[in-house]
Tab-separated table of C-alpha atoms and ligand atoms in Angstrom:
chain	number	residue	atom	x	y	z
X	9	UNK	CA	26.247	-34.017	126.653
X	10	UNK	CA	28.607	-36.733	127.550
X	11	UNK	CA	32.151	-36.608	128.206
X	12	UNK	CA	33.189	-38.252	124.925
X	13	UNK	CA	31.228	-35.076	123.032
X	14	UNK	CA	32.855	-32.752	125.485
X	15	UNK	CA	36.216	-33.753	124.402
X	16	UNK	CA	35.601	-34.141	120.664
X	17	UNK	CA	39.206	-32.200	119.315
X	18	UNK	CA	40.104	-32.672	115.657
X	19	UNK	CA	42.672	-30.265	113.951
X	20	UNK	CA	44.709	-31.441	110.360
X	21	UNK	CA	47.662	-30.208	111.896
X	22	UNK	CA	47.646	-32.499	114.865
X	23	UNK	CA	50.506	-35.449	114.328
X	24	UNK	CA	49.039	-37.765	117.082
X	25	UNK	CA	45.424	-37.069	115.760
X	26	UNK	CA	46.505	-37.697	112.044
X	27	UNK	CA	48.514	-41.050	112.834
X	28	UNK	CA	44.962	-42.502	113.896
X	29	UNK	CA	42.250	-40.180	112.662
X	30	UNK	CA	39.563	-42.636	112.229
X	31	UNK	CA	37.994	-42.746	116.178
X	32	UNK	CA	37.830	-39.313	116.114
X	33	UNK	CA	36.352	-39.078	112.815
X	34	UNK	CA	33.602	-41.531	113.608
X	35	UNK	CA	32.973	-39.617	117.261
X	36	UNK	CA	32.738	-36.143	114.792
X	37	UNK	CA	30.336	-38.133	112.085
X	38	UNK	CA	28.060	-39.273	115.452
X	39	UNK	CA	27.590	-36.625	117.578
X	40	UNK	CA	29.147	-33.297	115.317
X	41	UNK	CA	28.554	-33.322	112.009
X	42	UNK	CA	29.074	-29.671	111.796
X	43	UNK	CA	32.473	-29.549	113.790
X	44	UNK	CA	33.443	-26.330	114.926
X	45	UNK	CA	37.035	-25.628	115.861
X	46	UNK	CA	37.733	-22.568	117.471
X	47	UNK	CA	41.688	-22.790	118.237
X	48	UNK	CA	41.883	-22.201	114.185
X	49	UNK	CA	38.560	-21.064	113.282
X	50	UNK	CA	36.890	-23.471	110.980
X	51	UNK	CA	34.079	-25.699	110.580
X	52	UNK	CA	34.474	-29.285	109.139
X	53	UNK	CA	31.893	-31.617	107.794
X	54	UNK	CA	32.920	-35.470	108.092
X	55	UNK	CA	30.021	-37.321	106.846
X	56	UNK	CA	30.078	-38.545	103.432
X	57	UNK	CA	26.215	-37.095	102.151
X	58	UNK	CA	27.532	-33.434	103.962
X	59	UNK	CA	30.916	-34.067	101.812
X	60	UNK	CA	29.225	-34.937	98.762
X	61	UNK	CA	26.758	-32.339	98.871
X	62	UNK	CA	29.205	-29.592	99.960
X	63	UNK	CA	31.482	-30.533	96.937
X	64	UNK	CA	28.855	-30.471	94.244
X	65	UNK	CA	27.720	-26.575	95.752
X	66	UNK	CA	30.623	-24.809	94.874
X	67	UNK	CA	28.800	-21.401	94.635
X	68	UNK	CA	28.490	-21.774	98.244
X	69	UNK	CA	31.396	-23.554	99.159
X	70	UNK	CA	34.203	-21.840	97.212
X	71	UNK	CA	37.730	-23.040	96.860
X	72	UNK	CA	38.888	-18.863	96.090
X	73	UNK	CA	40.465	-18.830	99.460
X	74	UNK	CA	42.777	-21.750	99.183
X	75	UNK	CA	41.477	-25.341	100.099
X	76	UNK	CA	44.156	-25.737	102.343
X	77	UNK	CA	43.590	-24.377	106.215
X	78	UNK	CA	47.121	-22.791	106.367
X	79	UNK	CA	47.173	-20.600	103.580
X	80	UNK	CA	43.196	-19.895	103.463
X	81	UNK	CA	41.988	-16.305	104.523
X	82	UNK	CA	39.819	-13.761	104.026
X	83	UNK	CA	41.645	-12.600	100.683
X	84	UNK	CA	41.137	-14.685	97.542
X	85	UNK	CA	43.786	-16.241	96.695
X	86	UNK	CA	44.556	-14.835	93.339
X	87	UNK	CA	46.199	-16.487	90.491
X	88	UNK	CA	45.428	-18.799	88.084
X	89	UNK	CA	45.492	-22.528	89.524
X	90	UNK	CA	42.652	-24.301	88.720
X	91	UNK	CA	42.337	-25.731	92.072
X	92	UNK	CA	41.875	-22.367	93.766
X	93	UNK	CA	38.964	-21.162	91.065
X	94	UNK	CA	35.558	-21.702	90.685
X	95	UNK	CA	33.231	-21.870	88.224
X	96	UNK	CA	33.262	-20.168	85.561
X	97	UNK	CA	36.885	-19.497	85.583
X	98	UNK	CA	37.427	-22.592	87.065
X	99	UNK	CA	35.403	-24.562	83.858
X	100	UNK	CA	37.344	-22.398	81.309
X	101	UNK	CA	40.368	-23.371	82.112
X	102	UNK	CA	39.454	-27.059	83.166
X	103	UNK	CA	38.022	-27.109	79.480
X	104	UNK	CA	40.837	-26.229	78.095
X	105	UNK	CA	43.748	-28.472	80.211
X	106	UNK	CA	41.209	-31.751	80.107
X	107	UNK	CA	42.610	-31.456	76.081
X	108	UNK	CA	45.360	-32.169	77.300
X	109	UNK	CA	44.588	-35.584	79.188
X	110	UNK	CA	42.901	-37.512	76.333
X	111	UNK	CA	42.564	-41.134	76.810
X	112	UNK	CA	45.198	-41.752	74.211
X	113	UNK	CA	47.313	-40.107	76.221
X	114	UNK	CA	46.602	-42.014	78.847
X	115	UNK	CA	46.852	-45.019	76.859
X	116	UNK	CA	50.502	-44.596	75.611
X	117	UNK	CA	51.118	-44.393	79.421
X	118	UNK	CA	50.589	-48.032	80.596
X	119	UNK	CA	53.424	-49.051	79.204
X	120	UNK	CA	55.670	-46.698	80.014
X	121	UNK	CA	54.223	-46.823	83.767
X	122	UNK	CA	54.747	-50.920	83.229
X	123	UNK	CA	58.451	-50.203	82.508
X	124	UNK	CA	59.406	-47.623	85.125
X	125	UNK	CA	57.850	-49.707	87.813
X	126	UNK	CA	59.046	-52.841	86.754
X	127	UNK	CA	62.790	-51.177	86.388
X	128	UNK	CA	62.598	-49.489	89.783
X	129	UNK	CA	61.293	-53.028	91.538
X	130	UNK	CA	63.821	-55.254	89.389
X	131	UNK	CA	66.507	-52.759	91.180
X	132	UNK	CA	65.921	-54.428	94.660
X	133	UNK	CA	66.313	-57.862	93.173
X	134	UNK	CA	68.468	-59.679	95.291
X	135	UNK	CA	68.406	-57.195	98.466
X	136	UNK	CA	65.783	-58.858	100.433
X	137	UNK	CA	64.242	-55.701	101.695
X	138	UNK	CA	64.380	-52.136	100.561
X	139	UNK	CA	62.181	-49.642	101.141
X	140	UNK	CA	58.601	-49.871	99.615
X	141	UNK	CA	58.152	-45.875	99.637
X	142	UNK	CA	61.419	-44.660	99.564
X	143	UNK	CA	62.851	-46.955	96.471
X	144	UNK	CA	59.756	-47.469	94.605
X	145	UNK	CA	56.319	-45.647	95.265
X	146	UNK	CA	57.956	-42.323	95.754
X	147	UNK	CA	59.541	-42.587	92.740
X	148	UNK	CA	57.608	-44.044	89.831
X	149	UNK	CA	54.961	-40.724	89.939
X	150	UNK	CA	57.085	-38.151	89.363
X	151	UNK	CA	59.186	-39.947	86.764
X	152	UNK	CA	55.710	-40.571	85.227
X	153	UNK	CA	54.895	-37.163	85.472
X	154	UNK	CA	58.077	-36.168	84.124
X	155	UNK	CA	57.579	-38.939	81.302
X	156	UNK	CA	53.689	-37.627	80.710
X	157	UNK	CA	54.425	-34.075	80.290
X	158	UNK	CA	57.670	-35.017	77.866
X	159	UNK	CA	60.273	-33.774	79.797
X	160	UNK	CA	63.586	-34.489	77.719
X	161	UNK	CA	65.830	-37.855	79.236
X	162	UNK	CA	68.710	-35.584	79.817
X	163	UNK	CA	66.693	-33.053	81.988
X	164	UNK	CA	64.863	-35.745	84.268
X	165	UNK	CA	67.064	-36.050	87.120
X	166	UNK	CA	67.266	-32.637	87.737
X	167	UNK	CA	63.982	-32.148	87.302
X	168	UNK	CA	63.088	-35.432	90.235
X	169	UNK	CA	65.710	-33.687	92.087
X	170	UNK	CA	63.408	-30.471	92.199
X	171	UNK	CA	60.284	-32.385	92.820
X	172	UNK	CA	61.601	-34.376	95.223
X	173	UNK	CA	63.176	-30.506	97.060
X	174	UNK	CA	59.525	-29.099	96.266
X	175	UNK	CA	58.108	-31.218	98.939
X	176	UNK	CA	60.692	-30.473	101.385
X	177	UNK	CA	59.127	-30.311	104.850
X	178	UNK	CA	60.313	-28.053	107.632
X	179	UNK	CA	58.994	-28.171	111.234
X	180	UNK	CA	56.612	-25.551	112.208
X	181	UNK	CA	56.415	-24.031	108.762
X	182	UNK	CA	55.499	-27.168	106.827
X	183	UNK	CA	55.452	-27.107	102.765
X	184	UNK	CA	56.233	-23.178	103.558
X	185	UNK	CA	59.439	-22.822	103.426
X	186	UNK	CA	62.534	-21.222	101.640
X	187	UNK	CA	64.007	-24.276	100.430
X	188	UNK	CA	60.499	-25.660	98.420
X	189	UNK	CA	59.867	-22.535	97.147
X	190	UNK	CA	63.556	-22.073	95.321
X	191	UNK	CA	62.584	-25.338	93.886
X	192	UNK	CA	59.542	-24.179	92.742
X	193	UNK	CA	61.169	-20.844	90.927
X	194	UNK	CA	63.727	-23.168	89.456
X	195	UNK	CA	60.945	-25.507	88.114
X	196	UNK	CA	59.007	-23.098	87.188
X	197	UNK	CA	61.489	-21.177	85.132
X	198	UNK	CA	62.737	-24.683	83.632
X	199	UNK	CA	59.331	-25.503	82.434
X	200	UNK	CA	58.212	-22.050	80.855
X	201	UNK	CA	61.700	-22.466	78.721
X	202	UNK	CA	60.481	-25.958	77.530
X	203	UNK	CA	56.891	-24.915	76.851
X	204	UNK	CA	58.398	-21.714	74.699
X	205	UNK	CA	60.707	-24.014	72.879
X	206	UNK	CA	57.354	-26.617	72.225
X	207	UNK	CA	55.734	-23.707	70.400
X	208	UNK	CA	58.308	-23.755	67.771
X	209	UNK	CA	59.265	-27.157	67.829
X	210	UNK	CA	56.022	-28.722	68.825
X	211	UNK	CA	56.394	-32.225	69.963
X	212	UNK	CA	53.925	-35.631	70.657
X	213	UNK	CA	54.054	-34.665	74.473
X	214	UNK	CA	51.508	-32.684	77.000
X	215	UNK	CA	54.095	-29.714	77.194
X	216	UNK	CA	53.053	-29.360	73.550
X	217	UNK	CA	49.269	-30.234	74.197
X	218	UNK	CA	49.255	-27.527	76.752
X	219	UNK	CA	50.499	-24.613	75.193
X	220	UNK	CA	48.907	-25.595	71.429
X	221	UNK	CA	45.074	-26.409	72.851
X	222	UNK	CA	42.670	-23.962	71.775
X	223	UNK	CA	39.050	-23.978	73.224
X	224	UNK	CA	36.177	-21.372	71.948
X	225	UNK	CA	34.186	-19.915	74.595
X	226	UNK	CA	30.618	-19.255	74.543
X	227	UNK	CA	31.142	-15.195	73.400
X	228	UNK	CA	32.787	-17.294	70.631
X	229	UNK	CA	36.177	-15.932	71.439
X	230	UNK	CA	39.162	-18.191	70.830
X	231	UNK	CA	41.487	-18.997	73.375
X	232	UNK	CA	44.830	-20.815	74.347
X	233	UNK	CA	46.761	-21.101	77.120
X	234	UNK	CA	49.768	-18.933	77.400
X	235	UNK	CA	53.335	-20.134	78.511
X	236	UNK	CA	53.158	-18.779	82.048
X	237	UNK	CA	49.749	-20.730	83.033
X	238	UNK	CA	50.751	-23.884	81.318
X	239	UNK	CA	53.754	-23.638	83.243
X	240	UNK	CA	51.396	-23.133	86.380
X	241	UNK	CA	49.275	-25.570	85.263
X	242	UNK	CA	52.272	-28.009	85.014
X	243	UNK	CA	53.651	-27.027	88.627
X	244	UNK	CA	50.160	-28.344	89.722
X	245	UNK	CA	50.419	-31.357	88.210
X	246	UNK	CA	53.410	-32.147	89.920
X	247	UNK	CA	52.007	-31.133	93.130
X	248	UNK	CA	48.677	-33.065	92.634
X	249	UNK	CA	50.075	-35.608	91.373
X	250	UNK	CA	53.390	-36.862	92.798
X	251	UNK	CA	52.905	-37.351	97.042
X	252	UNK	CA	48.581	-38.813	96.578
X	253	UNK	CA	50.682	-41.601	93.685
X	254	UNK	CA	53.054	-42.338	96.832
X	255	UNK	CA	51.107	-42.291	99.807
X	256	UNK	CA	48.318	-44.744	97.947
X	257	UNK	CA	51.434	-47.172	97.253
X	258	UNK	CA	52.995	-46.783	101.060
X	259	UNK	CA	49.452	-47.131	101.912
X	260	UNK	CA	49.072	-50.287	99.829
X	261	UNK	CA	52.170	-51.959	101.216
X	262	UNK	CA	51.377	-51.628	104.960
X	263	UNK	CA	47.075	-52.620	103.991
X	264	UNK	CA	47.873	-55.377	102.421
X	265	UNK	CA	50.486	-56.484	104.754
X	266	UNK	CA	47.620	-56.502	107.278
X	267	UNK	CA	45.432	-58.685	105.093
X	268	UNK	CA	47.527	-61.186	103.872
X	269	UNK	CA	44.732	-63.595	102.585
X	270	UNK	CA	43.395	-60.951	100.285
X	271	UNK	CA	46.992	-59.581	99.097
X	272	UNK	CA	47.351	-63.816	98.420
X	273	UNK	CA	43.460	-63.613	96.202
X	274	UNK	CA	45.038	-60.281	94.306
X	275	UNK	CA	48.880	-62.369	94.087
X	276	UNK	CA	45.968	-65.301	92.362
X	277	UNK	CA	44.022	-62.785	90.605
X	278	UNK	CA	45.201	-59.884	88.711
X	279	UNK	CA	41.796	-58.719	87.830
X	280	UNK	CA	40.613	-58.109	91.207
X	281	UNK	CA	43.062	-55.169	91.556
X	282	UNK	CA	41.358	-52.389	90.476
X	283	UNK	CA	38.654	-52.420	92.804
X	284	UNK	CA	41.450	-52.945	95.001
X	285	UNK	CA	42.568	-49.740	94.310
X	286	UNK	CA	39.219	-48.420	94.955
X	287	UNK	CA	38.912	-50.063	98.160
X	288	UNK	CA	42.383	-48.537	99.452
X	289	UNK	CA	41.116	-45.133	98.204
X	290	UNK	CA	38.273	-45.216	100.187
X	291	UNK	CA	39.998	-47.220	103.174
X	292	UNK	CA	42.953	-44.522	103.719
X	293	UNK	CA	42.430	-41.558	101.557
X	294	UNK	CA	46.021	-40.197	100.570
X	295	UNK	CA	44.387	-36.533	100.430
X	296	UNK	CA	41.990	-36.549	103.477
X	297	UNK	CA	40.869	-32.960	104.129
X	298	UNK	CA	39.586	-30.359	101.295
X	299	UNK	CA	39.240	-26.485	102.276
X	300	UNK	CA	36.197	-24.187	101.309
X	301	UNK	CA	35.146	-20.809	102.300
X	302	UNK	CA	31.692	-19.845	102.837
X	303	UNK	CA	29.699	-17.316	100.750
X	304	UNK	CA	26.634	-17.848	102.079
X	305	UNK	CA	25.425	-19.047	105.454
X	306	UNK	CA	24.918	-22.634	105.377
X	307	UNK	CA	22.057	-24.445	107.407
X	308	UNK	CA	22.993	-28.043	108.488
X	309	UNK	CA	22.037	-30.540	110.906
X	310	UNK	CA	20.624	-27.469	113.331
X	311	UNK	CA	23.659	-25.398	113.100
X	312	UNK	CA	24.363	-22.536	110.894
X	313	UNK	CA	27.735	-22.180	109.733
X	314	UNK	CA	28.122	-18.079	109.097
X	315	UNK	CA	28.935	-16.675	105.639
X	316	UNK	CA	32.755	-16.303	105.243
X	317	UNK	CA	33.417	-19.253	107.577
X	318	UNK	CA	36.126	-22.118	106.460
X	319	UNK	CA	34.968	-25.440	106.177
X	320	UNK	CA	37.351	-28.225	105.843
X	321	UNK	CA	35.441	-31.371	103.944
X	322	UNK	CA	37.083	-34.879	105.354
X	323	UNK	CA	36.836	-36.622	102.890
X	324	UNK	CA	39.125	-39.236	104.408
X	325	UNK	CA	36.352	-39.428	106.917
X	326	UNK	CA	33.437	-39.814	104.575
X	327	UNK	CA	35.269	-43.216	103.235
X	328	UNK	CA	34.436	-44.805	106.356
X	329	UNK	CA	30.619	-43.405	106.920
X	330	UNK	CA	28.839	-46.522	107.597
X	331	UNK	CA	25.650	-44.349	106.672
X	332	UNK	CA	27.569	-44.835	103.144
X	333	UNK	CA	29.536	-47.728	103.665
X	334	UNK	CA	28.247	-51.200	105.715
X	335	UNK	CA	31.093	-51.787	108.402
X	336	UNK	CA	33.129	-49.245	107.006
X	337	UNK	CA	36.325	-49.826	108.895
X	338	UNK	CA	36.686	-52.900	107.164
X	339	UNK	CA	38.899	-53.411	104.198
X	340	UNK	CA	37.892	-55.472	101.840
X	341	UNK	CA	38.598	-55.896	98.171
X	342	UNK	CA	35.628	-57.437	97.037
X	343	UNK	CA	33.425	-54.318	98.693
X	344	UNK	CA	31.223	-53.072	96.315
X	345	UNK	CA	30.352	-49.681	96.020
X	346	UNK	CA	29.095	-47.310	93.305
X	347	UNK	CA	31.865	-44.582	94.206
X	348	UNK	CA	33.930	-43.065	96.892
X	349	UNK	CA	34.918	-39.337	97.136
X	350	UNK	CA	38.388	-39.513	97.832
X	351	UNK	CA	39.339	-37.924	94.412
X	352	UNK	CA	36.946	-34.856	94.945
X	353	UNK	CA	33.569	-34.981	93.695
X	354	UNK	CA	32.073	-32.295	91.431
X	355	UNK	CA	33.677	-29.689	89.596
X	356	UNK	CA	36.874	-30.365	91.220
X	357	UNK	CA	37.188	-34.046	90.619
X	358	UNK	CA	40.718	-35.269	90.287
X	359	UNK	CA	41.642	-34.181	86.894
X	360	UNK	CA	44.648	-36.992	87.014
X	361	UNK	CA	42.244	-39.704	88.434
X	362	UNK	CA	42.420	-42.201	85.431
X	363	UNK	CA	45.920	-41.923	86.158
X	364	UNK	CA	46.394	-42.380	89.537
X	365	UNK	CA	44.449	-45.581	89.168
X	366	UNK	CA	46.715	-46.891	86.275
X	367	UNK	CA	49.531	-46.321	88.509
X	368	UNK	CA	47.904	-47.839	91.513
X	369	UNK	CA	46.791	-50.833	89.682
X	370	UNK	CA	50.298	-51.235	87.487
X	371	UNK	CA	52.174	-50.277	90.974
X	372	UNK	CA	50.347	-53.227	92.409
X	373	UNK	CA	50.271	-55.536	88.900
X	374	UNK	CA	54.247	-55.539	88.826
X	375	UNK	CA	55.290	-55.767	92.755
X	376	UNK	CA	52.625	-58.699	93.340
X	377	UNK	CA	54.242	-60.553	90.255
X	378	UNK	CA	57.325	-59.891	92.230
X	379	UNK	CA	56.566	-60.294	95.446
X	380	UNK	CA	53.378	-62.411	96.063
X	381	UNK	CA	54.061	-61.523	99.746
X	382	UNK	CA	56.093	-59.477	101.723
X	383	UNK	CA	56.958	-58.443	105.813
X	384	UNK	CA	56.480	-54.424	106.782
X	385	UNK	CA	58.887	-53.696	109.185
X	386	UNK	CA	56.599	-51.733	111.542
X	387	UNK	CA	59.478	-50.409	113.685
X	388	UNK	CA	61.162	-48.410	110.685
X	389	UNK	CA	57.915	-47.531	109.211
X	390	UNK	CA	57.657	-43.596	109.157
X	391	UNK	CA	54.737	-41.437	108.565
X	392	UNK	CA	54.708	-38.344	107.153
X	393	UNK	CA	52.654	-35.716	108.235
X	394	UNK	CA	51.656	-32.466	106.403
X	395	UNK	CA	47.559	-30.570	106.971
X	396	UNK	CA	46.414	-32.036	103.443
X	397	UNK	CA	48.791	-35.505	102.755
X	398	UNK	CA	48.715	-37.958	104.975
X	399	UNK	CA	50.527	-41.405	104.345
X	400	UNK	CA	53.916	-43.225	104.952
X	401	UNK	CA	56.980	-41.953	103.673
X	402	UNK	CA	59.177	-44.886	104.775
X	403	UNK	CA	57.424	-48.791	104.777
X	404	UNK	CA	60.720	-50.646	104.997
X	405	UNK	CA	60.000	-54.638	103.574
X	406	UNK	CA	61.075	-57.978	103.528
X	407	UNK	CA	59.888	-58.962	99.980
X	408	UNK	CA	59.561	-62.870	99.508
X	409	UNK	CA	59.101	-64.231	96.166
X	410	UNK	CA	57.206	-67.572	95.462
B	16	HEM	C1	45.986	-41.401	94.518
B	16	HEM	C2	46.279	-40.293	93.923
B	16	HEM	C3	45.458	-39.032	93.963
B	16	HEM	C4	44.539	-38.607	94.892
B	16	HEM	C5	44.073	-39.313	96.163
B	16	HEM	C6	44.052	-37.303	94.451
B	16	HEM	C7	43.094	-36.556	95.122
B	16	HEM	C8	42.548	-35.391	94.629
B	16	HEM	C9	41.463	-34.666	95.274
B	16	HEM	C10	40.809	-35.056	96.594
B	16	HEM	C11	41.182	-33.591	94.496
B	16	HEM	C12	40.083	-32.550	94.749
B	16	HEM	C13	40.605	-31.330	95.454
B	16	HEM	C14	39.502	-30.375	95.843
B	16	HEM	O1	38.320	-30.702	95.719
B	16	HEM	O2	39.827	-29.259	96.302
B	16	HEM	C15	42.090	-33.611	93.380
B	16	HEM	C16	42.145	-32.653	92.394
B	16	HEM	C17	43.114	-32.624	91.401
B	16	HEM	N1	44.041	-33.607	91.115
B	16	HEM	FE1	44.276	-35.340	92.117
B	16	HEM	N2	44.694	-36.972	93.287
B	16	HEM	C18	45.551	-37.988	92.946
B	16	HEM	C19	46.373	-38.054	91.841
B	16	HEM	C20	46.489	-37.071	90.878
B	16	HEM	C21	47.340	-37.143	89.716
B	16	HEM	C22	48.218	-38.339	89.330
B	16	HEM	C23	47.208	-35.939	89.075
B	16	HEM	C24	47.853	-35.446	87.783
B	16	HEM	C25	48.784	-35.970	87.133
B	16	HEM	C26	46.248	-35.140	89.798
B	16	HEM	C27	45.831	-33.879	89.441
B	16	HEM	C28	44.802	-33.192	90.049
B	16	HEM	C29	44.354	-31.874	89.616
B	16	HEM	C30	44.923	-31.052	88.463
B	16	HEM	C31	43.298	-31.518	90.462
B	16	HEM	C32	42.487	-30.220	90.427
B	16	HEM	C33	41.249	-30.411	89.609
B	16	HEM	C34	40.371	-29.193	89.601
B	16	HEM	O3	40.559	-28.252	90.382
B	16	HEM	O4	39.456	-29.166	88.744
B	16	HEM	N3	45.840	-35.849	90.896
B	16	HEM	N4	42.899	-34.730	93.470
């Protein structure tokens, strides 16, 4: 073995490691595709065939124990988030929230996305630079989550006050701590109030989608969901849906910054964007590293991972598999590629993905009609660092208009 295999160390908990995953990523793809960590017991799989595979198996590869390493042990999880279930609890309930997002849903979104980001952009008019993250991309999801699940105008800035507390890091514990989870009660409690209230006074909003949906399963029985797992269901929303929305955008500002000739062809081109979008997806995956446990042992590449094992799929990693993608560390808009897996793939596909995109692509639409180019102030930039989110949380820029 050489000495590069040797020292092959990858944890998701590692802050120098995270800020430039991508050497160690490709040494892990190379020489250990079946990575095994010993300091905190798990196995990871970085190429993107072994992530594909792994997250279309998910009788083998559960996500019972918690797909994040921290919390994951040998105790199921429990509860009723879809995230943490498999099939065929995990497809009732999927079933039954996916009536929920309906494409006219979706639909009556873009222009309320259009008008949020254009109003939170239009706010820095003037100031010369602001803070891409902090003033916009942080921002616009959870107001559109708030604004998606019909959250009443006089309760919104509480409720982005609590979203923005839910996420409240603290060192050594993380997302774990006493200060995100009285958020989370608060939330919680707020939203099971608003969901009882929809069921007599039923509204054109998801609160009312979610607690009105009915879906028949295959013993025929009817069911709905009741207020405490829509309310559940809503926390995860939030949670799913508010830091990937940011990080993407941070992630956006700094990319581009470093390709100004292609941020000038989408500044030309409007229509380009999307697979823009796609392209930053698979470039820098805002949600790098999914958890499974074992139920079986699994055979791969000549090693056998051992029933009950944790296996953390990097799907961050598998964006950049040049066994997938041809010169994969380089970004380029006009790449194109049948798919990527940095939504998931399989049962657990992003259940907000249509959404995300809208917002990425809108995000982009409305800043680059604002800005056709702008200066990242790499010595303010901050990252933020947590096991499964990995982005910026400050991109401070010099915006110049045309
Ligand atoms: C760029 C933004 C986003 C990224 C990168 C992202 C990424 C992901 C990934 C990787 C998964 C799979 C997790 C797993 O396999 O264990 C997932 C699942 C999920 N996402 Fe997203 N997500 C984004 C935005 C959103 C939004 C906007 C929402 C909702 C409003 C959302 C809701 C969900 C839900 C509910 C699941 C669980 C689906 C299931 O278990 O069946 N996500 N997302």
């Amino acid at each position: 073995m050489s000495d590069t295999v040797n020292e092959l160390y990858w944890d998701p908990f590692d802050v120098d490691i995270d800020a430039h995953p991508y050497g160690v990523w490709r040494q892990m793809r190379d020489a250990a595709p079946v990575y095994r960590n010993d300091r905190f017991d798990f196995y990871a799989l970085s190429r993107f065939a072994d992530v594909e595979a792994a997250s279309k198996s998910p009788k083998v590869f559960s996500s019972s124990h918690g797909t994040v390493l921290e919390i994951m042990s040998e105790r199921p999880l429990g509860g009723g988030q879809m995230i943490f279930l498999d099939p065929p609890d995990h497809t009732r309930l999927r079933n039954l929230v996916s009536r929920a997002f309906t494409p006219r849903r979706m639909s009556l979104l873009e222009d309320e996305i259009r008008t949020i980001a254009a109003g939170l952009l239009d706010a820095q008019a003037g100031q010369g630079s602001f803070d891409y993250v902090q003033d916009f991309a942080a921002i616009l999801p959870s107001m559109v989550i708030s604004s998606l699940l019909g959250v009443p105008s006089a309760d919104q800035a509480r409720v982005h006050e609590l979203i923005d507390t839910l996420f409240h890091i603290e060192p050594g514990v993380g997302m774990i701590n006493d200060i995100s989870f009285t958020a989370r009660i608060e939330l919680y409690e707020y939203l099971h109030a608003e969901l009882e209230s929809r069921l007599a006074h039923p509204r054109d909003d998801m609160l009312t989608d979610l607690v009105s949906s009915e879906i028949t399963d295959v013993d025929g029985s009817v069911r709905r969901l009741s207020a405490p797992e829509s309310a559940e269901f809503a926390i995860l929303l939030i949670g799913a849906g508010t830091e990937t929305v940011a990080r993407l955008l941070g992630f956006a500002a700094v990319v581009l910054d470093e390709h100004p000739d292609q941020r000038a062809e989408l500044a030309a081109d409007a229509s380009l964007i999307p697979n823009a979008v796609e392209e930053l997806l698979r470039y820098e995956a805002p949600s790098p590293v999914q958890g499974r446990w074992t139920t079986a042992p699994v055979e791969l590449h000549g090693t056998t991972i051992p029933a009950e094992s944790k296996v953390l799929l990097l799907t961050g990693s598998a964006g950049r598999d040049e066994r997938k993608y041809p010169d994969g560390d380089r970004f380029d808009i006009h790449r194109a590629f049948d798919h990527h897996v940095s939504f998931g793939y399989g049962v657990h596909f992003c259940l907000g993905a249509a959404l995300a995109r809208m917002e990425g692509r809108i995000g982009l639409e409305e800043t680059l009609t604002r800005y056709p180019s702008w200066r990242v102030d790499h010595a303010g930039a901050r990252r933020l660092h947590t096991s499964t989110v990995r982005g910026w949380t400050n991109v401070p820029v010099t915006a110049m208009r045309h």
